[in-house]
Amino acid sequence: MLGEAALTAHDAQRYFLAYRHAIDAVGSAYRGWGAVAGGSVSVKLSALHPRYGYTQHGRVMRELLPRLQELLRLAQRHRIALVLDAEESERLELSLDLIEAVAAAGGLGTELTLGVAVQAYQKRAPAVIGQLLQLAQRHRACIMVRLVKGAYWDAEIKWTQMDGLSGYPVYSRKAYTDVAFLACARVLLAAGARVLPQFATHNAQTV
């Protein structure tokens, strides 16, 4: 039941403590399994800060980044994976900046403990995967990439229409997303040892 966006600093602190508890619980349940065979905990970054948006970039880096680093260190001690959930398209750049900052600080470590969910319905998905692969190569790390189709389609379309933008950040037809998912999957499967691909879909044809 974790994962709702924080609206206040109190909410963010409550979710942070709940995530710590979840990591301890999952880590204890899967002790000795390792990050691949064992469990994982998915974290919604907007639950860890009440102003998780690019206009608050400096504040997010000062206040949210240390919390994310602490959760990742805790996951590493338990040898389980911490997976960063995908959110709305307007938050994508901020999420990537946080991942870059974690890597630059040496937070990826030698074991596979950081995971990132990538939404195939976003038109930028191939570029995001490319950036994650470059990051792993540059820091000689391995990243878990969980490919999903996406869960905010209605809102993404509506917000784009309300803002009067000329194009959508997501594909406007489900068939396009299905094709994009397979294209991204091929890239991940061919990426080699720097990535552990994971795939989530309800579509039997995709499977």
PDB file of C-alpha atoms in Angstrom:
ATOM      1  CA  MET A   1       0.000   0.000   0.000  1.00  0.00           C
ATOM      2  CA  LEU A   2       3.017   2.300  -0.336  1.00  0.00           C
ATOM      3  CA  GLY A   3       3.528   4.724  -3.150  1.00  0.00           C
ATOM      4  CA  GLU A   4       1.081   7.632  -3.003  1.00  0.00           C
ATOM      5  CA  ALA A   5       2.677  11.006  -3.668  1.00  0.00           C
ATOM      6  CA  ALA A   6       3.589  13.020  -0.578  1.00  0.00           C
ATOM      7  CA  LEU A   7       1.709  16.295  -0.154  1.00  0.00           C
ATOM      8  CA  THR A   8       3.546  17.500   2.959  1.00  0.00           C
ATOM      9  CA  ALA A   9       6.952  17.061   4.590  1.00  0.00           C
ATOM     10  CA  HIS A  10       5.225  14.919   7.215  1.00  0.00           C
ATOM     11  CA  ASP A  11       3.887  12.625   4.478  1.00  0.00           C
ATOM     12  CA  ALA A  12       7.352  12.312   2.962  1.00  0.00           C
ATOM     13  CA  GLN A  13       8.921  11.387   6.293  1.00  0.00           C
ATOM     14  CA  ARG A  14       6.184   8.831   6.966  1.00  0.00           C
ATOM     15  CA  TYR A  15       6.693   7.189   3.567  1.00  0.00           C
ATOM     16  CA  PHE A  16      10.474   7.231   4.022  1.00  0.00           C
ATOM     17  CA  LEU A  17      10.178   5.350   7.303  1.00  0.00           C
ATOM     18  CA  ALA A  18       7.666   2.962   5.750  1.00  0.00           C
ATOM     19  CA  TYR A  19      10.061   2.239   2.881  1.00  0.00           C
ATOM     20  CA  ARG A  20      12.862   1.556   5.363  1.00  0.00           C
ATOM     21  CA  HIS A  21      10.621  -0.853   7.207  1.00  0.00           C
ATOM     22  CA  ALA A  22       9.631  -2.553   3.947  1.00  0.00           C
ATOM     23  CA  ILE A  23      13.278  -2.977   2.914  1.00  0.00           C
ATOM     24  CA  ASP A  24      14.113  -4.497   6.308  1.00  0.00           C
ATOM     25  CA  ALA A  25      11.136  -6.867   6.067  1.00  0.00           C
ATOM     26  CA  VAL A  26      11.828  -7.978   2.483  1.00  0.00           C
ATOM     27  CA  GLY A  27      15.548  -8.215   3.182  1.00  0.00           C
ATOM     28  CA  SER A  28      14.923 -10.476   6.165  1.00  0.00           C
ATOM     29  CA  ALA A  29      12.512 -12.657   4.197  1.00  0.00           C
ATOM     30  CA  TYR A  30      15.021 -13.117   1.344  1.00  0.00           C
ATOM     31  CA  ARG A  31      18.233 -13.245   3.366  1.00  0.00           C
ATOM     32  CA  GLY A  32      20.938 -15.038   1.426  1.00  0.00           C
ATOM     33  CA  TRP A  33      19.051 -15.119  -1.880  1.00  0.00           C
ATOM     34  CA  GLY A  34      20.908 -12.214  -3.506  1.00  0.00           C
ATOM     35  CA  ALA A  35      19.497  -9.290  -5.456  1.00  0.00           C
ATOM     36  CA  VAL A  36      18.565 -11.281  -8.556  1.00  0.00           C
ATOM     37  CA  ALA A  37      16.835 -14.299  -7.023  1.00  0.00           C
ATOM     38  CA  GLY A  38      15.586 -12.431  -3.954  1.00  0.00           C
ATOM     39  CA  GLY A  39      12.928  -9.819  -3.446  1.00  0.00           C
ATOM     40  CA  SER A  40      12.813  -6.132  -4.305  1.00  0.00           C
ATOM     41  CA  VAL A  41      11.113  -2.987  -3.055  1.00  0.00           C
ATOM     42  CA  SER A  42       9.708  -0.406  -5.483  1.00  0.00           C
ATOM     43  CA  VAL A  43      10.016   3.231  -4.456  1.00  0.00           C
ATOM     44  CA  LYS A  44       7.964   6.098  -5.798  1.00  0.00           C
ATOM     45  CA  LEU A  45      10.214   9.156  -5.670  1.00  0.00           C
ATOM     46  CA  SER A  46       7.268  11.554  -5.397  1.00  0.00           C
ATOM     47  CA  ALA A  47       6.431   9.824  -2.110  1.00  0.00           C
ATOM     48  CA  LEU A  48       9.782  10.921  -0.695  1.00  0.00           C
ATOM     49  CA  HIS A  49       9.367  14.647  -1.343  1.00  0.00           C
ATOM     50  CA  PRO A  50       6.273  16.904  -1.342  1.00  0.00           C
ATOM     51  CA  ARG A  51       7.580  19.102  -4.190  1.00  0.00           C
ATOM     52  CA  TYR A  52       8.871  16.496  -6.605  1.00  0.00           C
ATOM     53  CA  GLY A  53       8.980  18.557  -9.791  1.00  0.00           C
ATOM     54  CA  TYR A  54      11.677  19.990 -12.045  1.00  0.00           C
ATOM     55  CA  THR A  55      10.998  23.544 -10.927  1.00  0.00           C
ATOM     56  CA  GLN A  56      12.191  22.434  -7.464  1.00  0.00           C
ATOM     57  CA  HIS A  57      15.326  20.754  -8.823  1.00  0.00           C
ATOM     58  CA  GLY A  58      17.783  22.238  -6.325  1.00  0.00           C
ATOM     59  CA  ARG A  59      15.615  21.523  -3.325  1.00  0.00           C
ATOM     60  CA  VAL A  60      14.925  17.958  -4.475  1.00  0.00           C
ATOM     61  CA  MET A  61      18.652  17.298  -4.882  1.00  0.00           C
ATOM     62  CA  ARG A  62      19.381  18.649  -1.412  1.00  0.00           C
ATOM     63  CA  GLU A  63      16.517  16.960   0.420  1.00  0.00           C
ATOM     64  CA  LEU A  64      15.433  13.873  -1.536  1.00  0.00           C
ATOM     65  CA  LEU A  65      18.785  12.593  -2.796  1.00  0.00           C
ATOM     66  CA  PRO A  66      20.152  11.790   0.709  1.00  0.00           C
ATOM     67  CA  ARG A  67      16.974   9.828   1.486  1.00  0.00           C
ATOM     68  CA  LEU A  68      17.272   7.862  -1.735  1.00  0.00           C
ATOM     69  CA  GLN A  69      20.935   7.131  -1.018  1.00  0.00           C
ATOM     70  CA  GLU A  70      20.073   5.886   2.473  1.00  0.00           C
ATOM     71  CA  LEU A  71      17.371   3.558   1.138  1.00  0.00           C
ATOM     72  CA  LEU A  72      19.751   2.213  -1.494  1.00  0.00           C
ATOM     73  CA  ARG A  73      22.490   1.579   1.086  1.00  0.00           C
ATOM     74  CA  LEU A  74      19.965  -0.277   3.242  1.00  0.00           C
ATOM     75  CA  ALA A  75      18.891  -2.396   0.265  1.00  0.00           C
ATOM     76  CA  GLN A  76      22.544  -3.123  -0.519  1.00  0.00           C
ATOM     77  CA  ARG A  77      23.149  -4.302   3.039  1.00  0.00           C
ATOM     78  CA  HIS A  78      20.210  -6.700   2.669  1.00  0.00           C
ATOM     79  CA  ARG A  79      21.314  -7.637  -0.887  1.00  0.00           C
ATOM     80  CA  ILE A  80      17.898  -6.924  -2.375  1.00  0.00           C
ATOM     81  CA  ALA A  81      16.953  -4.598  -5.220  1.00  0.00           C
ATOM     82  CA  LEU A  82      15.565  -1.091  -4.844  1.00  0.00           C
ATOM     83  CA  VAL A  83      13.498  -0.277  -7.942  1.00  0.00           C
ATOM     84  CA  LEU A  84      12.604   3.324  -8.821  1.00  0.00           C
ATOM     85  CA  ASP A  85       9.057   3.459 -10.113  1.00  0.00           C
ATOM     86  CA  ALA A  86       8.202   5.356 -13.285  1.00  0.00           C
ATOM     87  CA  GLU A  87       5.904   8.353 -12.915  1.00  0.00           C
ATOM     88  CA  GLU A  88       4.414  11.073 -15.108  1.00  0.00           C
ATOM     89  CA  SER A  89       6.441  12.176 -18.142  1.00  0.00           C
ATOM     90  CA  GLU A  90       7.057  15.652 -16.707  1.00  0.00           C
ATOM     91  CA  ARG A  91       9.074  14.037 -13.880  1.00  0.00           C
ATOM     92  CA  LEU A  92      11.286  11.882 -16.092  1.00  0.00           C
ATOM     93  CA  GLU A  93      14.246  14.280 -16.359  1.00  0.00           C
ATOM     94  CA  LEU A  94      14.316  14.787 -12.588  1.00  0.00           C
ATOM     95  CA  SER A  95      14.313  11.030 -11.999  1.00  0.00           C
ATOM     96  CA  LEU A  96      17.229  10.593 -14.405  1.00  0.00           C
ATOM     97  CA  ASP A  97      19.140  13.412 -12.700  1.00  0.00           C
ATOM     98  CA  LEU A  98      18.724  11.666  -9.345  1.00  0.00           C
ATOM     99  CA  ILE A  99      19.931   8.351 -10.781  1.00  0.00           C
ATOM    100  CA  GLU A 100      22.935  10.128 -12.295  1.00  0.00           C
ATOM    101  CA  ALA A 101      23.719  11.758  -8.942  1.00  0.00           C
ATOM    102  CA  VAL A 102      23.522   8.421  -7.119  1.00  0.00           C
ATOM    103  CA  ALA A 103      25.906   6.870  -9.646  1.00  0.00           C
ATOM    104  CA  ALA A 104      28.320   9.818  -9.521  1.00  0.00           C
ATOM    105  CA  ALA A 105      28.523   9.470  -5.731  1.00  0.00           C
ATOM    106  CA  GLY A 106      29.519   5.825  -6.085  1.00  0.00           C
ATOM    107  CA  GLY A 107      26.144   4.594  -4.880  1.00  0.00           C
ATOM    108  CA  LEU A 108      25.656   1.822  -7.436  1.00  0.00           C
ATOM    109  CA  GLY A 109      28.183  -0.456  -5.769  1.00  0.00           C
ATOM    110  CA  THR A 110      29.370  -3.746  -7.205  1.00  0.00           C
ATOM    111  CA  GLU A 111      26.170  -5.734  -6.729  1.00  0.00           C
ATOM    112  CA  LEU A 112      22.972  -5.462  -8.703  1.00  0.00           C
ATOM    113  CA  THR A 113      20.783  -3.474  -6.316  1.00  0.00           C
ATOM    114  CA  LEU A 114      19.417  -0.483  -8.263  1.00  0.00           C
ATOM    115  CA  GLY A 115      16.471  -0.982 -10.573  1.00  0.00           C
ATOM    116  CA  VAL A 116      14.650   1.498 -12.810  1.00  0.00           C
ATOM    117  CA  ALA A 117      11.181   1.102 -14.316  1.00  0.00           C
ATOM    118  CA  VAL A 118      10.904   2.386 -17.895  1.00  0.00           C
ATOM    119  CA  GLN A 119       7.535   3.040 -19.554  1.00  0.00           C
ATOM    120  CA  ALA A 120       7.365   1.838 -23.164  1.00  0.00           C
ATOM    121  CA  TYR A 121       4.408   4.120 -23.949  1.00  0.00           C
ATOM    122  CA  GLN A 122       6.644   7.164 -23.518  1.00  0.00           C
ATOM    123  CA  LYS A 123       8.170   8.175 -26.820  1.00  0.00           C
ATOM    124  CA  ARG A 124      11.483   8.760 -25.037  1.00  0.00           C
ATOM    125  CA  ALA A 125      11.749   5.161 -23.755  1.00  0.00           C
ATOM    126  CA  PRO A 126      14.513   4.066 -26.178  1.00  0.00           C
ATOM    127  CA  ALA A 127      16.564   7.155 -25.301  1.00  0.00           C
ATOM    128  CA  VAL A 128      16.055   6.519 -21.581  1.00  0.00           C
ATOM    129  CA  ILE A 129      17.246   2.931 -21.960  1.00  0.00           C
ATOM    130  CA  GLY A 130      20.255   4.175 -23.912  1.00  0.00           C
ATOM    131  CA  GLN A 131      21.099   6.651 -21.166  1.00  0.00           C
ATOM    132  CA  LEU A 132      20.838   3.961 -18.469  1.00  0.00           C
ATOM    133  CA  LEU A 133      23.097   1.639 -20.450  1.00  0.00           C
ATOM    134  CA  GLN A 134      25.683   4.403 -20.868  1.00  0.00           C
ATOM    135  CA  LEU A 135      25.473   5.148 -17.146  1.00  0.00           C
ATOM    136  CA  ALA A 136      26.095   1.508 -16.251  1.00  0.00           C
ATOM    137  CA  GLN A 137      29.009   1.309 -18.676  1.00  0.00           C
ATOM    138  CA  ARG A 138      30.562   4.535 -17.428  1.00  0.00           C
ATOM    139  CA  HIS A 139      30.414   3.479 -13.773  1.00  0.00           C
ATOM    140  CA  ARG A 140      31.158  -0.202 -14.429  1.00  0.00           C
ATOM    141  CA  ALA A 141      27.936  -1.189 -12.733  1.00  0.00           C
ATOM    142  CA  CYS A 142      24.928  -3.330 -13.552  1.00  0.00           C
ATOM    143  CA  ILE A 143      21.432  -1.842 -13.484  1.00  0.00           C
ATOM    144  CA  MET A 144      18.135  -3.679 -13.374  1.00  0.00           C
ATOM    145  CA  VAL A 145      15.744  -2.228 -15.982  1.00  0.00           C
ATOM    146  CA  ARG A 146      12.083  -3.162 -15.597  1.00  0.00           C
ATOM    147  CA  LEU A 147      10.220  -2.519 -18.842  1.00  0.00           C
ATOM    148  CA  VAL A 148       6.525  -1.738 -18.385  1.00  0.00           C
ATOM    149  CA  LYS A 149       3.954  -0.254 -20.735  1.00  0.00           C
ATOM    150  CA  GLY A 150       2.809   2.632 -18.513  1.00  0.00           C
ATOM    151  CA  ALA A 151       0.016   3.502 -16.117  1.00  0.00           C
ATOM    152  CA  TYR A 152      -0.817   7.200 -16.578  1.00  0.00           C
ATOM    153  CA  TRP A 153      -1.998   7.229 -20.192  1.00  0.00           C
ATOM    154  CA  ASP A 154      -5.361   8.968 -19.683  1.00  0.00           C
ATOM    155  CA  ALA A 155      -3.820  11.713 -17.562  1.00  0.00           C
ATOM    156  CA  GLU A 156      -0.901  12.247 -19.962  1.00  0.00           C
ATOM    157  CA  ILE A 157      -3.258  12.696 -22.911  1.00  0.00           C
ATOM    158  CA  LYS A 158      -5.599  15.012 -20.998  1.00  0.00           C
ATOM    159  CA  TRP A 159      -2.842  17.242 -19.612  1.00  0.00           C
ATOM    160  CA  THR A 160      -1.313  17.626 -23.067  1.00  0.00           C
ATOM    161  CA  GLN A 161      -4.691  18.650 -24.482  1.00  0.00           C
ATOM    162  CA  MET A 162      -5.315  21.100 -21.640  1.00  0.00           C
ATOM    163  CA  ASP A 163      -1.908  22.713 -22.187  1.00  0.00           C
ATOM    164  CA  GLY A 164      -2.554  23.025 -25.926  1.00  0.00           C
ATOM    165  CA  LEU A 165       0.683  21.253 -26.854  1.00  0.00           C
ATOM    166  CA  SER A 166       1.347  20.138 -30.411  1.00  0.00           C
ATOM    167  CA  GLY A 167       2.168  16.523 -29.555  1.00  0.00           C
ATOM    168  CA  TYR A 168       1.835  13.900 -26.845  1.00  0.00           C
ATOM    169  CA  PRO A 169       4.747  12.590 -24.732  1.00  0.00           C
ATOM    170  CA  VAL A 170       3.156   9.129 -24.981  1.00  0.00           C
ATOM    171  CA  TYR A 171       1.889   7.089 -27.930  1.00  0.00           C
ATOM    172  CA  SER A 172      -1.740   7.862 -28.690  1.00  0.00           C
ATOM    173  CA  ARG A 173      -2.637   4.316 -29.781  1.00  0.00           C
ATOM    174  CA  LYS A 174      -2.171   1.128 -27.791  1.00  0.00           C
ATOM    175  CA  ALA A 175      -0.804  -0.723 -30.831  1.00  0.00           C
ATOM    176  CA  TYR A 176       2.099   1.733 -30.993  1.00  0.00           C
ATOM    177  CA  THR A 177       2.919   1.042 -27.342  1.00  0.00           C
ATOM    178  CA  ASP A 178       2.890  -2.710 -27.999  1.00  0.00           C
ATOM    179  CA  VAL A 179       5.403  -2.274 -30.828  1.00  0.00           C
ATOM    180  CA  ALA A 180       7.545   0.094 -28.747  1.00  0.00           C
ATOM    181  CA  PHE A 181       7.613  -2.436 -25.895  1.00  0.00           C
ATOM    182  CA  LEU A 182       8.999  -5.128 -28.209  1.00  0.00           C
ATOM    183  CA  ALA A 183      11.564  -2.734 -29.701  1.00  0.00           C
ATOM    184  CA  CYS A 184      12.786  -1.722 -26.234  1.00  0.00           C
ATOM    185  CA  ALA A 185      12.855  -5.370 -25.144  1.00  0.00           C
ATOM    186  CA  ARG A 186      15.164  -6.229 -28.046  1.00  0.00           C
ATOM    187  CA  VAL A 187      17.567  -3.470 -27.008  1.00  0.00           C
ATOM    188  CA  LEU A 188      17.617  -4.701 -23.408  1.00  0.00           C
ATOM    189  CA  LEU A 189      18.089  -8.343 -24.360  1.00  0.00           C
ATOM    190  CA  ALA A 190      21.041  -7.411 -26.577  1.00  0.00           C
ATOM    191  CA  ALA A 191      22.665  -5.088 -24.028  1.00  0.00           C
ATOM    192  CA  GLY A 192      24.950  -7.632 -22.368  1.00  0.00           C
ATOM    193  CA  ALA A 193      26.163  -7.819 -18.795  1.00  0.00           C
ATOM    194  CA  ARG A 194      25.566  -4.173 -17.823  1.00  0.00           C
ATOM    195  CA  VAL A 195      21.807  -4.624 -17.524  1.00  0.00           C
ATOM    196  CA  LEU A 196      19.422  -7.175 -16.062  1.00  0.00           C
ATOM    197  CA  PRO A 197      16.186  -6.865 -18.072  1.00  0.00           C
ATOM    198  CA  GLN A 198      12.807  -7.468 -16.476  1.00  0.00           C
ATOM    199  CA  PHE A 199       9.484  -7.384 -18.294  1.00  0.00           C
ATOM    200  CA  ALA A 200       5.997  -6.640 -16.998  1.00  0.00           C
ATOM    201  CA  THR A 201       2.911  -6.900 -19.215  1.00  0.00           C
ATOM    202  CA  HIS A 202      -0.664  -8.149 -19.078  1.00  0.00           C
ATOM    203  CA  ASN A 203      -0.702  -8.696 -22.854  1.00  0.00           C
ATOM    204  CA  ALA A 204      -0.500 -12.383 -23.820  1.00  0.00           C
ATOM    205  CA  GLN A 205       0.577 -11.515 -27.363  1.00  0.00           C
ATOM    206  CA  THR A 206       3.485  -9.467 -26.043  1.00  0.00           C
ATOM    207  CA  VAL A 207       4.591 -12.374 -23.826  1.00  0.00           C
TER     208      VAL A 207
END
